[in-house]
Coordinates of C-alpha atoms and ligand atoms in Angstrom, one line a residue:
X28 CA 0.3 -0.1 -0.2
X29 CA 1.0 3.4 -0.4
X30 CA 1.9 5.3 2.0
X31 CA 0.5 8.7 4.3
X32 CA 1.6 11.4 5.5
X33 CA -1.1 10.7 8.5
X34 CA -1.4 7.4 9.0
X35 CA 0.6 4.1 9.3
X36 CA -1.1 1.4 7.2
X37 CA 0.3 -2.3 8.1
X38 CA -1.8 -5.3 6.0
X39 CA -1.2 -9.3 8.1
X40 CA -3.1 -11.3 6.7
X41 CA -6.3 -10.4 5.6
X42 CA -6.0 -7.4 8.1
X43 CA -5.2 -3.3 7.1
X44 CA -4.4 -1.5 10.8
X45 CA -4.6 1.3 10.3
X46 CA -2.8 4.1 12.4
X47 CA -3.7 8.0 12.7
X48 CA -0.6 9.5 13.3
X49 CA 0.0 13.1 14.1
X50 CA 1.8 12.9 17.3
X51 CA 1.8 16.6 17.3
X52 CA -1.4 17.1 18.4
X53 CA -2.4 14.1 19.9
X54 CA -3.9 12.6 16.3
X55 CA -6.1 15.4 15.3
X56 CA -7.8 15.5 12.0
X57 CA -6.8 18.6 9.6
X58 CA -8.6 19.1 6.3
X59 CA -5.1 17.0 5.2
X60 CA -5.7 13.5 7.2
X61 CA -9.4 13.4 6.4
X62 CA -8.8 13.6 2.6
X63 CA -6.3 10.8 3.3
X64 CA -8.3 9.2 5.1
X65 CA -11.2 9.0 2.3
X66 CA -7.8 7.4 0.0
X67 CA -7.3 4.6 2.5
X68 CA -11.2 4.0 3.1
X69 CA -11.7 3.9 -0.8
X70 CA -8.0 1.7 -1.4
X71 CA -10.1 -1.1 1.6
X72 CA -12.8 -1.3 -0.9
X73 CA -11.0 -2.1 -4.0
X74 CA -8.0 -4.5 -2.3
X75 CA -9.7 -8.2 -2.1
X76 CA -6.7 -8.6 0.2
X77 CA -8.2 -6.5 2.6
X78 CA -10.6 -8.8 4.9
X79 CA -11.0 -6.6 7.8
X80 CA -9.6 -3.0 9.2
X81 CA -8.6 -1.8 12.8
X82 CA -8.8 1.6 13.1
X83 CA -5.8 2.8 16.1
X84 CA -3.8 5.3 17.1
X85 CA 0.0 5.5 17.0
X86 CA 1.6 6.8 20.4
X87 CA 0.4 6.3 23.6
X88 CA -1.9 8.4 24.7
X89 CA -4.3 8.4 22.4
X90 CA -6.1 7.8 19.0
X91 CA -7.8 10.5 18.1
X92 CA -8.5 14.5 19.8
X93 CA -10.9 15.3 17.4
X94 CA -10.4 17.9 14.4
X95 CA -7.0 20.2 14.4
X96 CA -8.8 22.6 16.9
X97 CA -5.9 25.7 15.7
X98 CA -7.1 25.0 11.5
X99 CA -11.0 25.3 13.1
X100 CA -10.5 28.5 14.9
X101 CA -10.3 30.3 11.7
X102 CA -13.1 28.8 9.2
X103 CA -16.2 30.8 8.2
X104 CA -19.8 28.7 8.3
X105 CA -19.4 27.8 5.2
X106 CA -15.2 26.1 5.4
X107 CA -16.7 24.6 9.2
X108 CA -19.7 23.1 6.8
X109 CA -17.7 21.8 4.1
X110 CA -14.8 20.4 6.5
X111 CA -17.7 18.2 8.7
X112 CA -19.4 16.9 5.0
X113 CA -15.8 15.6 3.9
X114 CA -15.4 13.9 8.1
X115 CA -19.3 13.2 7.4
X116 CA -18.5 11.5 4.5
X117 CA -15.7 9.0 4.8
X118 CA -17.6 7.8 8.3
X119 CA -21.2 7.3 6.2
X120 CA -18.3 4.9 3.6
X121 CA -17.1 3.2 6.1
X122 CA -21.1 2.3 7.7
X123 CA -21.4 1.3 3.9
X124 CA -17.6 -1.0 3.4
X125 CA -18.6 -4.3 3.2
X126 CA -15.6 -4.9 5.1
X127 CA -16.0 -4.8 8.9
X128 CA -14.3 -1.6 10.7
X129 CA -12.7 -2.5 14.0
X130 CA -11.4 0.3 16.5
X131 CA -8.8 -0.4 19.1
X132 CA -9.3 2.4 21.1
X133 CA -5.6 3.4 23.3
X134 CA -6.3 6.7 24.6
X135 CA -7.9 9.8 24.0
X136 CA -11.3 9.7 21.6
X137 CA -12.6 12.5 22.2
X138 CA -15.0 14.7 19.2
X139 CA -14.0 14.0 15.8
X140 CA -11.9 10.9 17.5
X141 CA -15.5 9.7 19.4
X142 CA -17.6 9.7 16.0
X143 CA -15.1 8.0 14.1
X144 CA -15.0 4.9 16.3
X145 CA -18.9 5.4 16.4
X146 CA -18.7 5.0 13.0
X147 CA -16.8 1.8 13.0
X148 CA -18.6 -1.6 13.6
X149 CA -17.4 -3.3 16.7
X150 CA -15.0 -0.4 19.5
X151 CA -12.9 -2.1 21.8
X152 CA -10.9 -0.1 24.3
X153 CA -8.2 0.6 27.0
X154 CA -8.4 0.2 30.1
X155 CA -6.9 3.8 30.3
X156 CA -8.7 5.3 27.4
X157 CA -10.7 8.2 27.8
X158 CA -13.8 9.2 25.5
X159 CA -15.9 12.1 25.3
X160 CA -17.9 14.8 23.4
X161 CA -16.0 17.7 24.4
X162 CA -16.9 20.1 21.3
X163 CA -19.1 22.7 23.8
X164 CA -15.7 24.0 25.5
X165 CA -15.2 25.8 22.3
X166 CA -18.4 27.4 21.2
X167 CA -19.5 24.7 18.8
X168 CA -21.7 21.9 19.0
X169 CA -20.1 17.5 16.9
X170 CA -20.2 17.9 13.4
X171 CA -18.8 14.3 12.4
X172 CA -22.2 12.6 14.0
X173 CA -22.2 12.8 17.9
X174 CA -25.1 14.1 18.0
X175 CA -26.3 11.3 16.1
X176 CA -24.2 8.2 16.4
X177 CA -24.0 8.8 20.1
X178 CA -27.8 9.4 20.4
X179 CA -28.1 5.7 18.6
X180 CA -25.7 3.7 20.9
X181 CA -26.4 5.3 24.3
X182 CA -29.8 6.9 24.3
X183 CA -30.8 10.5 24.8
X184 CA -30.3 11.3 27.9
X185 CA -26.8 10.1 28.3
X186 CA -25.8 11.3 24.5
X187 CA -27.3 14.9 25.8
X188 CA -25.4 14.6 29.0
X189 CA -22.2 13.7 27.7
X190 CA -23.0 16.3 24.2
X191 CA -23.9 19.4 26.6
X192 CA -21.2 18.4 29.6
X193 CA -18.8 18.1 27.5
X194 CA -16.8 15.5 30.5
X195 CA -15.1 12.5 29.6
X196 CA -15.9 9.4 31.1
X197 CA -13.5 5.8 30.9
X198 CA -13.6 3.3 29.2
X199 CA -15.4 1.5 31.7
X200 CA -18.1 3.5 31.7
X201 CA -18.2 3.4 28.2
X202 CA -18.2 -0.3 28.0
X203 CA -21.4 -0.3 30.8
X204 CA -23.2 2.1 28.1
X205 CA -22.6 0.0 25.3
X206 CA -20.8 2.3 23.6
X207 CA -17.4 0.1 23.5
X208 CA -17.9 -3.7 23.8
X209 CA -15.1 -4.5 25.5
X210 CA -11.8 -2.9 27.4
X211 CA -9.0 -4.7 28.3
X212 CA -5.8 -3.8 29.0
X213 CA -3.8 -1.3 27.5
X214 CA -0.7 -2.8 26.4
X215 CA -3.5 -5.7 25.4
X216 CA -5.8 -3.9 23.4
X217 CA -3.7 -4.1 19.8
X218 CA -3.2 -8.4 20.2
X219 CA -6.8 -9.1 21.1
X220 CA -9.1 -6.0 19.4
X221 CA -6.8 -8.5 16.2
X222 CA -7.9 -12.0 17.9
X223 CA -11.2 -10.7 16.8
X224 CA -10.5 -9.3 14.2
X225 CA -8.4 -13.5 13.0
X226 CA -12.2 -14.9 13.8
X227 CA -13.4 -12.7 10.5
X228 CA -11.2 -13.1 8.7
X229 CA -12.1 -17.0 9.1
X230 CA -16.2 -16.5 8.7
X231 CA -17.6 -16.6 5.2
X232 CA -16.8 -13.2 3.9
X233 CA -20.4 -12.3 1.4
X234 CA -22.6 -13.0 5.0
X235 CA -21.1 -10.9 7.0
X236 CA -21.0 -8.4 3.9
X237 CA -24.2 -8.4 3.9
X238 CA -25.5 -8.9 7.8
X239 CA -23.6 -5.4 8.1
X240 CA -25.9 -4.3 4.5
X241 CA -29.4 -5.6 7.3
X242 CA -27.9 -4.0 10.4
X243 CA -27.0 -1.1 8.7
X244 CA -29.4 0.0 6.1
X245 CA -32.8 -1.5 8.5
X246 CA -31.2 0.8 10.9
X247 CA -32.8 3.7 9.3
X248 CA -35.9 1.7 7.8
X249 CA -39.3 1.2 10.0
X250 CA -39.5 -2.2 11.8
X251 CA -42.1 -3.7 9.4
X252 CA -39.8 -3.0 6.3
X253 CA -36.6 -3.4 8.1
X254 CA -37.9 -6.9 9.0
X255 CA -38.7 -7.4 5.6
X256 CA -35.5 -5.7 3.9
X257 CA -34.1 -8.7 6.2
X258 CA -36.2 -11.6 4.7
X259 CA -35.0 -10.6 1.4
X260 CA -31.1 -10.0 2.6
X261 CA -31.4 -13.6 4.2
X262 CA -33.1 -15.5 1.6
X263 CA -29.7 -13.9 -1.2
X264 CA -28.4 -15.5 1.1
X265 CA -29.3 -19.0 -0.4
X266 CA -28.1 -20.9 -3.2
X267 CA -24.3 -19.0 -2.5
X268 CA -21.1 -20.7 -2.4
X269 CA -20.6 -19.8 1.3
X270 CA -24.2 -21.4 2.2
X271 CA -23.7 -24.6 0.4
X272 CA -19.8 -24.9 2.0
X273 CA -20.9 -23.9 5.6
X274 CA -24.2 -25.9 6.0
X275 CA -22.5 -28.8 4.2
X276 CA -19.8 -28.3 7.1
X277 CA -22.2 -28.1 10.0
X278 CA -23.6 -31.7 8.3
X279 CA -20.7 -33.2 8.2
X280 CA -19.6 -31.6 11.2
Ligands
CAA318 N1 -6.5 20.5 17.8 C1 -5.7 20.2 17.4 N2 -4.5 20.3 18.7 C2 -4.5 20.2 19.6 C3 -6.1 18.7 19.8 C4 -6.7 19.1 19.0 N3 -7.9 18.6 18.6 N4 -5.8 17.7 20.9 C5 -4.3 17.9 21.4 N5 -3.7 19.0 20.8 C6 -2.2 19.5 20.5 C7 -2.3 20.4 21.6 O1 -2.6 21.6 21.4 C8 -0.5 20.0 22.5 O2 -0.2 20.6 21.4 P1 1.8 21.7 22.1 O3 2.2 20.5 22.3 O4 1.8 21.9 20.5 O5 0.5 22.6 23.0 C9 -0.9 18.4 22.1 O6 -1.8 18.3 21.5 C10 -0.6 17.9 23.2 O7 -1.7 18.4 23.5 P2 -1.9 19.0 25.8 O8 -0.2 18.8 25.8 O9 -2.9 19.2 25.3 O10 -1.7 17.0 26.4 P3 -2.7 17.0 27.3 O11 -2.2 15.5 27.9 O12 -2.6 17.9 28.4 O13 -4.4 17.1 27.5 C11 -6.3 16.4 25.5 C12 -4.8 16.5 26.2 C13 -7.6 16.0 27.1 C14 -6.4 15.4 24.8 C15 -6.5 18.1 25.0 O14 -5.4 18.1 24.2 C16 -7.8 18.3 25.0 O15 -8.6 18.7 25.0 N6 -7.6 18.5 23.4 C17 -8.7 19.3 22.7 C18 -10.2 18.1 22.3 C19 -11.5 18.2 21.3 O16 -11.8 19.6 22.2 N7 -11.0 17.6 20.9 C20 -12.8 18.1 20.1 C21 -12.2 18.8 18.9 S1 -13.7 19.7 18.3 C22 -13.8 18.0 16.8 O17 -13.5 17.2 17.0 C23 -15.2 18.7 15.7 C24 -15.9 17.7 15.7 O18 -17.2 16.5 15.7 C25 -15.4 17.1 14.0

């Protein structure tokens, strides 16, 4: 894979690990990193060697400390809107991706950092990580989905508490709220997330793609529509190589 100014990438046995890498700003995202992030997400879609993606932060302290405040300071309304839209477009592509994204939250996941993690399919955190939507302290609201994905993940009451107060929560509290799937000791985080990734690589690729599609697309439908959509997705799996192979394997033990 090509090299990037603001990211490190490593591909091993179908698992692409992408590290946000702007250590001078705790991996905060400027317009150039948003552009590069979009490029990586596009590459993931087209490279059949990539089965699962892990997002994490380079360095010991931070996943992503949000959008780059020094760059945002001078934004006008339209420029800010473009920047927010550019980030949101990348996050939509992650949700619509055919491949699973896992966030390994190794430290601060604040503002845009938490918003990136929330667009991933699965989230795991180091026991030392903290998360929050501190935009209120900057006189702005979240702009990369924090008012929406957070609300859907933890409910209105907790989302409002986090967005109104801007206070950070611990990894354990995030896990209790269902915001992260599990918490691991900091030095074991990447290996534990890699274990999950390896499990996913060994499972039927197209079926997982369809499962993600059913969950993501069904989420915005009415309950009846979503369940009917699910029947169509499940029906589509039948007759595919993976269904024949995996059912045969079960029946043959
Ligand atoms: N943007 C730009 N620079 C940042 C940054 C950010 N979001 N977060 C940290 N940095 C920089 C600091 O300015 C500092 O730079 P210098 O060494 O040049 O002074 C460096 O990273 C280290 O940071 P600290 O010295 O502050 O480290 P700390 O450990 O004392 O504190 C922190 C860490 C709690 C994360 C603190 O840096 C902080 O509060 N950062 C801002 C977090 C934030 O508000 N994020 C939301 C941004 S808005 C957003 O994301 C909108 C959206 O929805 C997309």
